[in-house]
PDB file of C-alpha atoms in Angstrom:
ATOM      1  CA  UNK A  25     175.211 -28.188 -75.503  1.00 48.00           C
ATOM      2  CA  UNK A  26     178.165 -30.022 -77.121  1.00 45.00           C
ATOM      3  CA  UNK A  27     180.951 -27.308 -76.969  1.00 48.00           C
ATOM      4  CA  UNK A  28     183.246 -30.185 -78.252  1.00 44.00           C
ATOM      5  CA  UNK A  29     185.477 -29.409 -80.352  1.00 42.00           C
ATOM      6  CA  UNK A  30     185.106 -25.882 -78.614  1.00 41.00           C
ATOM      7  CA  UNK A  31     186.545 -24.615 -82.328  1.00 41.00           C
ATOM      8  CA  UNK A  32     183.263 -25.260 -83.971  1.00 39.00           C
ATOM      9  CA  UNK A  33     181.226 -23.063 -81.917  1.00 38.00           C
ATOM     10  CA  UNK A  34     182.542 -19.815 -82.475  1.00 38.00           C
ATOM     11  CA  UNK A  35     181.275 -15.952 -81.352  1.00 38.00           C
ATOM     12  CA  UNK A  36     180.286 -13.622 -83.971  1.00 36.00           C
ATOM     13  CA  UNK A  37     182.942 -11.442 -84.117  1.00 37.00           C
ATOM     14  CA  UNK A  38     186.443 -12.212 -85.068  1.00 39.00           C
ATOM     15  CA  UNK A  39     188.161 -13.399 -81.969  1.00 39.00           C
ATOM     16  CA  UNK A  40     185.567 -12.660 -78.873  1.00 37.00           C
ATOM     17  CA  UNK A  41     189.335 -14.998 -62.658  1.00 37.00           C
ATOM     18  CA  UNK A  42     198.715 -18.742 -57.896  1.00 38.00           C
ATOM     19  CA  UNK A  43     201.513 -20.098 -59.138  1.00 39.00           C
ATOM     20  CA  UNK A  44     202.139 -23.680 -61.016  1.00 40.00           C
ATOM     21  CA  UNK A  45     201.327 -23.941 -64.722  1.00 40.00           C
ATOM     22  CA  UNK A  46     198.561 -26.293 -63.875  1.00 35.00           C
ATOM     23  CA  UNK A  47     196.100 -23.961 -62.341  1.00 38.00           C
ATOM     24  CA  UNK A  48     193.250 -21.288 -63.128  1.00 37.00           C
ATOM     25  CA  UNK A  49     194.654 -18.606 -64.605  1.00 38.00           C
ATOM     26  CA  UNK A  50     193.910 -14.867 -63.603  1.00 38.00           C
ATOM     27  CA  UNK A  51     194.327 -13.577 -59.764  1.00 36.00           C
ATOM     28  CA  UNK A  52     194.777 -16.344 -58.521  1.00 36.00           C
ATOM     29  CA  UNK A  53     197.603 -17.782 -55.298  1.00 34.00           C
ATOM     30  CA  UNK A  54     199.981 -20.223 -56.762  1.00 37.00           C
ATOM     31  CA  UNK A  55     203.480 -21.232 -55.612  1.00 37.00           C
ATOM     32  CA  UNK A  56     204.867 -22.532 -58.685  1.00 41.00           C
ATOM     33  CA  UNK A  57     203.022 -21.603 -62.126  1.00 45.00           C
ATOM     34  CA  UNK A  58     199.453 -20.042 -62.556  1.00 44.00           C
ATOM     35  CA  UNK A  59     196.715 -20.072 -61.110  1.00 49.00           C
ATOM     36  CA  UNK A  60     194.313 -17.831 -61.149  1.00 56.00           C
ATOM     37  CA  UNK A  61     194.274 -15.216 -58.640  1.00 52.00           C
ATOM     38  CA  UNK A  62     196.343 -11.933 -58.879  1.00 49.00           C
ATOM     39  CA  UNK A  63     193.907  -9.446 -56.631  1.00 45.00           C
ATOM     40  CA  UNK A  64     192.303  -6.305 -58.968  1.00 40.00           C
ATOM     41  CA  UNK A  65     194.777  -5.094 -55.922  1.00 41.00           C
ATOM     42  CA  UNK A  66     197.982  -6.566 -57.088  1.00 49.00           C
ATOM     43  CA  UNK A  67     199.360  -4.060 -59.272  1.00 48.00           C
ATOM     44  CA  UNK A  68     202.414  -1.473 -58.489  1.00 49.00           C
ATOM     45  CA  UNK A  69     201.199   2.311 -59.743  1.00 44.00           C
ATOM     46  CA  UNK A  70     204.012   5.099 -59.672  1.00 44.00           C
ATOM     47  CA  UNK A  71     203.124   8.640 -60.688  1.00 44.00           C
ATOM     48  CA  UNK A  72     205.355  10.421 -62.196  1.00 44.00           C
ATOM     49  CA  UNK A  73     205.147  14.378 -62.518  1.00 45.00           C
ATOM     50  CA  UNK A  74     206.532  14.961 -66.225  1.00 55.00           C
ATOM     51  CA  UNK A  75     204.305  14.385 -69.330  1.00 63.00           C
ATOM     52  CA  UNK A  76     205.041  11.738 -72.021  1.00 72.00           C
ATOM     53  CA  UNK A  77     204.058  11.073 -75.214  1.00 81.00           C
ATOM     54  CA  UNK A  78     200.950   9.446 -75.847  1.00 84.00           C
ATOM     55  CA  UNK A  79     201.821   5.585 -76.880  1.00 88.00           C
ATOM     56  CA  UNK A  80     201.200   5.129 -80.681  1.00 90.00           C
ATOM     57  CA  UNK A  81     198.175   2.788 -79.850  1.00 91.00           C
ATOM     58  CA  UNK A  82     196.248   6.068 -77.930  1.00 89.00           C
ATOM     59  CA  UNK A  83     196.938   8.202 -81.280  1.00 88.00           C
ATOM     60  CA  UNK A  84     195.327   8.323 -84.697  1.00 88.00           C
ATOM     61  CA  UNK A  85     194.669   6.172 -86.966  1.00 93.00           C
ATOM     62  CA  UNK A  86     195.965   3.535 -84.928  1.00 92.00           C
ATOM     63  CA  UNK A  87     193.702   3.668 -81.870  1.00 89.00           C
ATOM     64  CA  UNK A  88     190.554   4.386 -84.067  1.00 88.00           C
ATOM     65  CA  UNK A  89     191.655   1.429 -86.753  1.00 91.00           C
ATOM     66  CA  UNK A  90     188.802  -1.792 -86.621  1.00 89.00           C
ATOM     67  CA  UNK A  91     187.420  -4.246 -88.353  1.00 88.00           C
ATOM     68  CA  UNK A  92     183.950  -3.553 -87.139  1.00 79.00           C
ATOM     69  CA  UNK A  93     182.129  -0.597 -87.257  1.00 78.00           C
ATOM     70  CA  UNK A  94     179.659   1.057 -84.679  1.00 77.00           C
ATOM     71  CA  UNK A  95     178.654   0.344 -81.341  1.00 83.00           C
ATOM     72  CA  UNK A  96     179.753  -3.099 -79.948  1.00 88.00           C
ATOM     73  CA  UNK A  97     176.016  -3.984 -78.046  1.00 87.00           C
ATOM     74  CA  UNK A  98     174.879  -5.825 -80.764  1.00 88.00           C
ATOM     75  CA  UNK A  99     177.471  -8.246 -81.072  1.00 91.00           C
ATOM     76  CA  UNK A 100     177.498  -9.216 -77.154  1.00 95.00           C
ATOM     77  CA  UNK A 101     173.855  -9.409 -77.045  1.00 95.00           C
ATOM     78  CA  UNK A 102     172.526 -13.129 -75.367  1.00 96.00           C
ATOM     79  CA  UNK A 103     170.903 -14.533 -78.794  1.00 95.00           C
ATOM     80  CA  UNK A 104     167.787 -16.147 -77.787  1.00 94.00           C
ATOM     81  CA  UNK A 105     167.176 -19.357 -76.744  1.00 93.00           C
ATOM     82  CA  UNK A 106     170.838 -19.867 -75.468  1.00 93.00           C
ATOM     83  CA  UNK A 107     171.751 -20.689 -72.269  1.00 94.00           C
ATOM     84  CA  UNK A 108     173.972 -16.922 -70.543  1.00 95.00           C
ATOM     85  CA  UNK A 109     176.131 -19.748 -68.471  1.00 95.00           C
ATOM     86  CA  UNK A 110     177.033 -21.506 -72.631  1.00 95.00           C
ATOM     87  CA  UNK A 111     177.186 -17.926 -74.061  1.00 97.00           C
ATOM     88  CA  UNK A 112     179.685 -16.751 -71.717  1.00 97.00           C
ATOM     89  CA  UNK A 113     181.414 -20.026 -71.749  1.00 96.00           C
ATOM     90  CA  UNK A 114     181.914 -19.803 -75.547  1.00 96.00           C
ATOM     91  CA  UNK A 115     182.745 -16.063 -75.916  1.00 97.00           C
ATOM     92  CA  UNK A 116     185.663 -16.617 -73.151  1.00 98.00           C
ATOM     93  CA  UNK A 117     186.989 -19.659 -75.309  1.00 97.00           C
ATOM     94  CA  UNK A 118     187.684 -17.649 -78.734  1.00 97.00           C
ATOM     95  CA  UNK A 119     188.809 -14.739 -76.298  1.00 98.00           C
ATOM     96  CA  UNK A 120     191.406 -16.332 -75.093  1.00 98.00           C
ATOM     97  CA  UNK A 121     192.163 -18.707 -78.324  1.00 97.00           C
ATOM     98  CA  UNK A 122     192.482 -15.393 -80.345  1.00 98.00           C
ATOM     99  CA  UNK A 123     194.513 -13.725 -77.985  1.00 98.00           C
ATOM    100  CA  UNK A 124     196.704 -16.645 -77.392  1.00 97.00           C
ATOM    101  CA  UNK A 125     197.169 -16.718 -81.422  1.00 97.00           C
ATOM    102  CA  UNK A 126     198.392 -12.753 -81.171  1.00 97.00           C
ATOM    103  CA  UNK A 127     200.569 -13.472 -78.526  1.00 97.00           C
ATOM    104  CA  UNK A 128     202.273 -16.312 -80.204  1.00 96.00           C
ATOM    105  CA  UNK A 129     202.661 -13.957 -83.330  1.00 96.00           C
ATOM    106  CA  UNK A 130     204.623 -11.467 -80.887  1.00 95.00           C
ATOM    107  CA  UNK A 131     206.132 -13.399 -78.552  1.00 96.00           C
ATOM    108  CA  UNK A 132     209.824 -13.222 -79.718  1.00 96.00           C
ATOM    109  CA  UNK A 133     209.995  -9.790 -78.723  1.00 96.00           C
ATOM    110  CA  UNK A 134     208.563 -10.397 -75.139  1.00 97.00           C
ATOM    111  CA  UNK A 135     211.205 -12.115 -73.021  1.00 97.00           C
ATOM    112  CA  UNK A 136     212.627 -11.843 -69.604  1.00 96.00           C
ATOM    113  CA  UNK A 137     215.077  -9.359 -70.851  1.00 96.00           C
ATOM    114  CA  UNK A 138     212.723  -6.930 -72.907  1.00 96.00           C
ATOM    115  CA  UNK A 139     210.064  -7.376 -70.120  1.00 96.00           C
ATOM    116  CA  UNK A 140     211.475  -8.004 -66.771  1.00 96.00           C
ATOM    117  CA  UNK A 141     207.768  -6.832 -65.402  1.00 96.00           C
ATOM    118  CA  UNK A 142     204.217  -7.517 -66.381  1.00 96.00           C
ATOM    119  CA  UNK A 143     204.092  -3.751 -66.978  1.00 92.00           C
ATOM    120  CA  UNK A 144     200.874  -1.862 -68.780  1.00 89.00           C
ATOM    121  CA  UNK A 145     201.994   1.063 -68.273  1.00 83.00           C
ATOM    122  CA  UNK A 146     204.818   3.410 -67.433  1.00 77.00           C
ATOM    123  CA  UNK A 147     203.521   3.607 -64.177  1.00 76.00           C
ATOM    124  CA  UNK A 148     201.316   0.487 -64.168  1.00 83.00           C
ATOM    125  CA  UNK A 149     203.406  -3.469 -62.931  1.00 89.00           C
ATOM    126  CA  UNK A 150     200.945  -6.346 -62.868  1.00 92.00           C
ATOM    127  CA  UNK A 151     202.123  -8.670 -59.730  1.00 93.00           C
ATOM    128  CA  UNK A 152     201.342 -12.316 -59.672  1.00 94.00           C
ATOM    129  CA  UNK A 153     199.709 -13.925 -56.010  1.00 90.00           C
ATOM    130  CA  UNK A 154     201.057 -17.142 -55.334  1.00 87.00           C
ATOM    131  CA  UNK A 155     198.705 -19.960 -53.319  1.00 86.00           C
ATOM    132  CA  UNK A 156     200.558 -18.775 -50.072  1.00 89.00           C
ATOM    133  CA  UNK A 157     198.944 -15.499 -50.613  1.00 87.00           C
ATOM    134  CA  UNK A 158     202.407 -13.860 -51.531  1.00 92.00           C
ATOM    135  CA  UNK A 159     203.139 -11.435 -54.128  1.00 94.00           C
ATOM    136  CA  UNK A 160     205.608 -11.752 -56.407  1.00 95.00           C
ATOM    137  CA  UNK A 161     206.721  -9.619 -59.567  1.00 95.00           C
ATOM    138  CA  UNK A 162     207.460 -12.241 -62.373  1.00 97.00           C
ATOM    139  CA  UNK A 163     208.650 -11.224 -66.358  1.00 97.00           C
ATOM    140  CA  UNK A 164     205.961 -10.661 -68.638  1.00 98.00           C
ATOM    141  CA  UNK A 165     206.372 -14.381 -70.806  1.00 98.00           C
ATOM    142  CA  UNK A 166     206.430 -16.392 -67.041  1.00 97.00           C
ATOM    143  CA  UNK A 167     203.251 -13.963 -66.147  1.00 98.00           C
ATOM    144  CA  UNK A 168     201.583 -14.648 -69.312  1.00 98.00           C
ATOM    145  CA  UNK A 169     202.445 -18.261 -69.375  1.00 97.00           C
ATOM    146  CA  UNK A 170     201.109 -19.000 -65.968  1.00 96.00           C
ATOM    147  CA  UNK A 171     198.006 -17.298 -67.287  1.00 97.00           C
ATOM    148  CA  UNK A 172     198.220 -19.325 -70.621  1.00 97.00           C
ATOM    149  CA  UNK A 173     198.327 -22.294 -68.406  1.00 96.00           C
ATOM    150  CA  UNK A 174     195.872 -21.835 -65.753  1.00 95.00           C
ATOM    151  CA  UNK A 175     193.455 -20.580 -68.430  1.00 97.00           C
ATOM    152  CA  UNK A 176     193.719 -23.942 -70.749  1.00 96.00           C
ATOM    153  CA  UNK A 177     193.371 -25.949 -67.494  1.00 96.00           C
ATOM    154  CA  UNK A 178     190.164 -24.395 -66.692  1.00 96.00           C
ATOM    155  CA  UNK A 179     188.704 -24.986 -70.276  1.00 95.00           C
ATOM    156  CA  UNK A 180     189.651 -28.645 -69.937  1.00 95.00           C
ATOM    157  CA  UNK A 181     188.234 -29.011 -66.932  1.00 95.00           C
ATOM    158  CA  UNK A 182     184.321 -30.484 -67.953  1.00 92.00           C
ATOM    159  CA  UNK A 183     183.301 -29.345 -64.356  1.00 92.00           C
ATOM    160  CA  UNK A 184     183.948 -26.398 -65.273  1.00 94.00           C
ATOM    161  CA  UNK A 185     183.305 -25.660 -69.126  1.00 95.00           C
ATOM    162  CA  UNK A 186     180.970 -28.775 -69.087  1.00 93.00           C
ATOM    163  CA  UNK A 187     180.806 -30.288 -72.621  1.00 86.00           C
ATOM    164  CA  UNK A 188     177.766 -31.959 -71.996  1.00 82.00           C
ATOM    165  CA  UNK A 189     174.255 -30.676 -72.206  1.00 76.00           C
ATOM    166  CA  UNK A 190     173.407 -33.235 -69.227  1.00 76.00           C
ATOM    167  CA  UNK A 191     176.145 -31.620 -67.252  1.00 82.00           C
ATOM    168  CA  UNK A 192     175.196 -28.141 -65.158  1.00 90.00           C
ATOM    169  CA  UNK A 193     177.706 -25.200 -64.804  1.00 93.00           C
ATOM    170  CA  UNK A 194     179.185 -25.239 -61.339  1.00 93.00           C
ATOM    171  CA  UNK A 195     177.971 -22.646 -58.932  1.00 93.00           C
ATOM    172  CA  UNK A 196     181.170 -20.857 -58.493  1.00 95.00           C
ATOM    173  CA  UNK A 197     181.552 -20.442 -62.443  1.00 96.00           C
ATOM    174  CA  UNK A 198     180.799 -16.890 -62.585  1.00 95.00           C
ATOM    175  CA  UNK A 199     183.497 -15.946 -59.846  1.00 95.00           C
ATOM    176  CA  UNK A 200     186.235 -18.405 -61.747  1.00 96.00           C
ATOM    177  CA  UNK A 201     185.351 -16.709 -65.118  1.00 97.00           C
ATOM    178  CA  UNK A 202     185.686 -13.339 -63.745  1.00 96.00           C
ATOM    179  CA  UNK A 203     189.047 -14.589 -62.338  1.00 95.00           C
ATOM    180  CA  UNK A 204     189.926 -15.538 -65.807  1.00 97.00           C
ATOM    181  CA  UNK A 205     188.948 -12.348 -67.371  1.00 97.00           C
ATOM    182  CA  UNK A 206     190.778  -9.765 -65.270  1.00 95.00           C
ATOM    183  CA  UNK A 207     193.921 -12.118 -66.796  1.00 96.00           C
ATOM    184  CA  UNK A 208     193.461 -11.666 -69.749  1.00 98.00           C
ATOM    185  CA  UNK A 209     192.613  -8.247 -69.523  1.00 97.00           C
ATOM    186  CA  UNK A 210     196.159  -8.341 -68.243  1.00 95.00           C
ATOM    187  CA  UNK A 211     197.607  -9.712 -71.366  1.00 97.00           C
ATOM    188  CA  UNK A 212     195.941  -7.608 -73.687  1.00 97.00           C
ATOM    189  CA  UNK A 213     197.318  -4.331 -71.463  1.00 95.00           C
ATOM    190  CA  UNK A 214     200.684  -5.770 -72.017  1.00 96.00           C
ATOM    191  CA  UNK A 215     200.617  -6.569 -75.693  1.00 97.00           C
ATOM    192  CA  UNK A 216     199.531  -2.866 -76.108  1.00 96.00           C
ATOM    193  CA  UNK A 217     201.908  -1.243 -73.559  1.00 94.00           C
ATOM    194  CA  UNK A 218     204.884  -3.241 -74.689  1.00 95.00           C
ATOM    195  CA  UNK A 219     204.607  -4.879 -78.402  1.00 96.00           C
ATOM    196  CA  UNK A 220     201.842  -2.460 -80.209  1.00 95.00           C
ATOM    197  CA  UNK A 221     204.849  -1.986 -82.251  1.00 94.00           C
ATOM    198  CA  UNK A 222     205.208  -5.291 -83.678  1.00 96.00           C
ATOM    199  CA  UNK A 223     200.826  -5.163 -84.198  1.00 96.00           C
ATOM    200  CA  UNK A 224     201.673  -2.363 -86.054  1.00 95.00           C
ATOM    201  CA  UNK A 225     204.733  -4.208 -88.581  1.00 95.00           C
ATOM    202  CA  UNK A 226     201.764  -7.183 -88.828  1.00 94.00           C
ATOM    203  CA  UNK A 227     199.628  -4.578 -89.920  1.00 95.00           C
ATOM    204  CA  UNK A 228     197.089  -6.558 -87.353  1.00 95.00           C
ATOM    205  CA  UNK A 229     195.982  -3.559 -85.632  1.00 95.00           C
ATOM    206  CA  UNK A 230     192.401  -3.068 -87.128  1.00 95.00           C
ATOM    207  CA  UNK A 231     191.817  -6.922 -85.907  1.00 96.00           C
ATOM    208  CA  UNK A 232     193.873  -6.102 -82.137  1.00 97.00           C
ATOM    209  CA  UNK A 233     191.721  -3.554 -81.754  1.00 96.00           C
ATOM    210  CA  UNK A 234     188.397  -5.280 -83.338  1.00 96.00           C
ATOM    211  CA  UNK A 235     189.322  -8.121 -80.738  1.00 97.00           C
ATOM    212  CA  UNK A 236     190.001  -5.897 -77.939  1.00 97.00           C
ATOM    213  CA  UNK A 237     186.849  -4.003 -78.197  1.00 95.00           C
ATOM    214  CA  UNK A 238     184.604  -7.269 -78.211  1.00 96.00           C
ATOM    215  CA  UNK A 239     186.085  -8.087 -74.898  1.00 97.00           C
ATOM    216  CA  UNK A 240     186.153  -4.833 -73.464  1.00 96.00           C
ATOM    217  CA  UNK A 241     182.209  -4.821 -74.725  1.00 95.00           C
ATOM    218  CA  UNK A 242     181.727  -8.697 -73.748  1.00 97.00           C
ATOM    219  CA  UNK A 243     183.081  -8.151 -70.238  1.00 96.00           C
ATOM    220  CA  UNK A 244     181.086  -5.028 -69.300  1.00 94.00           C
ATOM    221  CA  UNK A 245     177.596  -6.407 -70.559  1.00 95.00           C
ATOM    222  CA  UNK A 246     177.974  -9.744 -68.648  1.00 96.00           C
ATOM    223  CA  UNK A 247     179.816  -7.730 -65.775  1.00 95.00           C
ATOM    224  CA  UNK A 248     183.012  -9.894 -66.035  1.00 97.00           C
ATOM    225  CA  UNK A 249     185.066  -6.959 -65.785  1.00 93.00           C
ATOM    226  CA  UNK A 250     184.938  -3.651 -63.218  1.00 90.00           C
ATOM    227  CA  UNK A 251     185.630   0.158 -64.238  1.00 87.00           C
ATOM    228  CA  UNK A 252     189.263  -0.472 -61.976  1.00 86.00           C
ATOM    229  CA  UNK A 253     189.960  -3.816 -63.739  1.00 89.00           C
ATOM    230  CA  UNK A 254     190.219  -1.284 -66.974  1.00 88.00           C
ATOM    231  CA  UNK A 255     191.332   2.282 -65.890  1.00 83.00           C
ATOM    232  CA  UNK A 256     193.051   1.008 -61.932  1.00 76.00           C
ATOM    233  CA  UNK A 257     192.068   2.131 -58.894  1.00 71.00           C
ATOM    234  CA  UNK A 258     189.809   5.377 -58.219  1.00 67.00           C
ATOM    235  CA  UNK A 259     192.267   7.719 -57.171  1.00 65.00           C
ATOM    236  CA  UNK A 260     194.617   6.673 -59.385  1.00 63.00           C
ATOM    237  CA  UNK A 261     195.225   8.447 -62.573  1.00 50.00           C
ATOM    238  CA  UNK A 262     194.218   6.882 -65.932  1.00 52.00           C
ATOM    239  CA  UNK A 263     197.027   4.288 -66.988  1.00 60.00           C
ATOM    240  CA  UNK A 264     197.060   1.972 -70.349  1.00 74.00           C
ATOM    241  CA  UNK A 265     194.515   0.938 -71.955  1.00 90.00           C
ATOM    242  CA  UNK A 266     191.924   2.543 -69.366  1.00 90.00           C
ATOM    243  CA  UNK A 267     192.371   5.600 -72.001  1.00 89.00           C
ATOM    244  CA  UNK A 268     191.989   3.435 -75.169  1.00 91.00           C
ATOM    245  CA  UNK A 269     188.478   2.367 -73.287  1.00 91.00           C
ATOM    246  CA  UNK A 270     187.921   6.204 -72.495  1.00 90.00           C
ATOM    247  CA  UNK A 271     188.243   6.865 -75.791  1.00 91.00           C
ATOM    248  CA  UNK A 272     186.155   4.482 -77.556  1.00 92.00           C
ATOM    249  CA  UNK A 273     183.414   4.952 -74.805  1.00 90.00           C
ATOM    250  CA  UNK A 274     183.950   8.714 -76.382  1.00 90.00           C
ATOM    251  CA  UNK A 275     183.551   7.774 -79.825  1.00 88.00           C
ATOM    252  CA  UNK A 276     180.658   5.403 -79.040  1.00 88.00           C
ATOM    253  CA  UNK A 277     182.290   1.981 -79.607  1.00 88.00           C
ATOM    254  CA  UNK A 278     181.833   1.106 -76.319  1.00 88.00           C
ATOM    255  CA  UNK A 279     179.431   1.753 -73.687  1.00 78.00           C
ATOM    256  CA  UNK A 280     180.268   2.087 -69.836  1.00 58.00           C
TER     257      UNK A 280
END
């Protein structure tokens, strides 16, 4: 299993669980940058009584634009013969390396200023949980970098993304992963929230979307990712991109 360079072993689609940088990155307590523990429970939702406008991403033909056609199954399916522990492994790689390279592409227009909050929503913050358990509402770049960080840690770390076929995946891997997932499902809400604007001028939406999708798909099969991580708590109403998964669920992109 030589996942070394990482680059060469890629998923077939384009793209596809603290606080000091050097940590895991996702929900995670931390007192300086990531790690990777913000609690599915860390999030601030305010209702609010008057009706907005949907966001451009929820309305045609930008929330229905893709690369890929047709139900998403396929693509996560485990190929035979390969290990789920390596397929999972891989898939969260070029997650995060594609999303990285989109965020990079639109990270001018996310600073401490334009995004004092890791907001996903009018009425959805993102809060970061330091290692003392505290938690703390940080901009949207320091979020995403202490995600950034803790992530590329993690995929570093060969006991926990072992390089070597000799070398076993470490018992807690599928509760880390998960960690790492509900991150970046973070990120991607706050890219479309805040910055679907600047997809849009790209003209990257049919591959945002493509790459979104695959996740959403990815996370859902291998059960990386819970109906809350997505739409927020139960009783809460839908917020973000729970409705952009609603929606493609609808059209049969997605399953639930």
């Amino acid at each position: 299993r030589n996942r070394n360079p990482r680059q060469q072993r890629r998923s077939p689609t384009p793209g596809r669980e603290g606080s000091s940088p050097p940590s895991p990155a996702g929900h995670h307590h931390d007192t300086g940058p990531p790690g990777l523990e913000s609690e599915p429970g860390s999030l601030r939702v305010a209702t609010t009584l008057q009706k907005k406008p949907l966001p451009l991403y929820l309305c045609s033909p930008f929330a229905d634009a893709a690369l890929v056609k047709g139900n998403f199954k396929t693509i996560v399916m485990l190929p035979k013969y390969v290990d789920i522990m390596e397929w999972v492994a891989v898939n969260i790689y070029d997650f995060f390396t594609n999303l990285n390279e989109f965020y990079g592409c639109i990270s001018e227009t996310c600073t401490a200023q334009s995004c004092s909050t890791m907001s996903a929503g009018p009425s959805l913050n993102y809060l970061w949980t330091n290692r003392d358990g505290k938690q703390v509402s940080l901009p949207a770049p320091t979020y995403i970098d202490y995600v950034v960080t803790s992530v590329q840690q993690l995929i570093e770390d060969e006991n926990v993304f072992p390089n070597n076929a000799n070398h076993t995946f470490h018992p807690s891997f599928p509760s880390t992963v998960k960690t790492v997932y509900r991150q970046l499902l973070r990120v991607f809400a706050h890219i479309y929230h805040a910055h679907f604007g600047s997809i849009l001028h790209l003209r990257s939406e049919p591959h945002f979307n493509s790459l979104f999708a695959h996740f959403l798909a990815f996370g859902r099969e291998y059960q990386l990712l819970e109906v809350r991580d997505i739409k927020g708590e139960v009783n809460s109403p839908t917020v973000g991109v729970g409705a952009l998964w609603e929606r493609w669920k609808e059209k049969g992109i997605l399953e639930g």
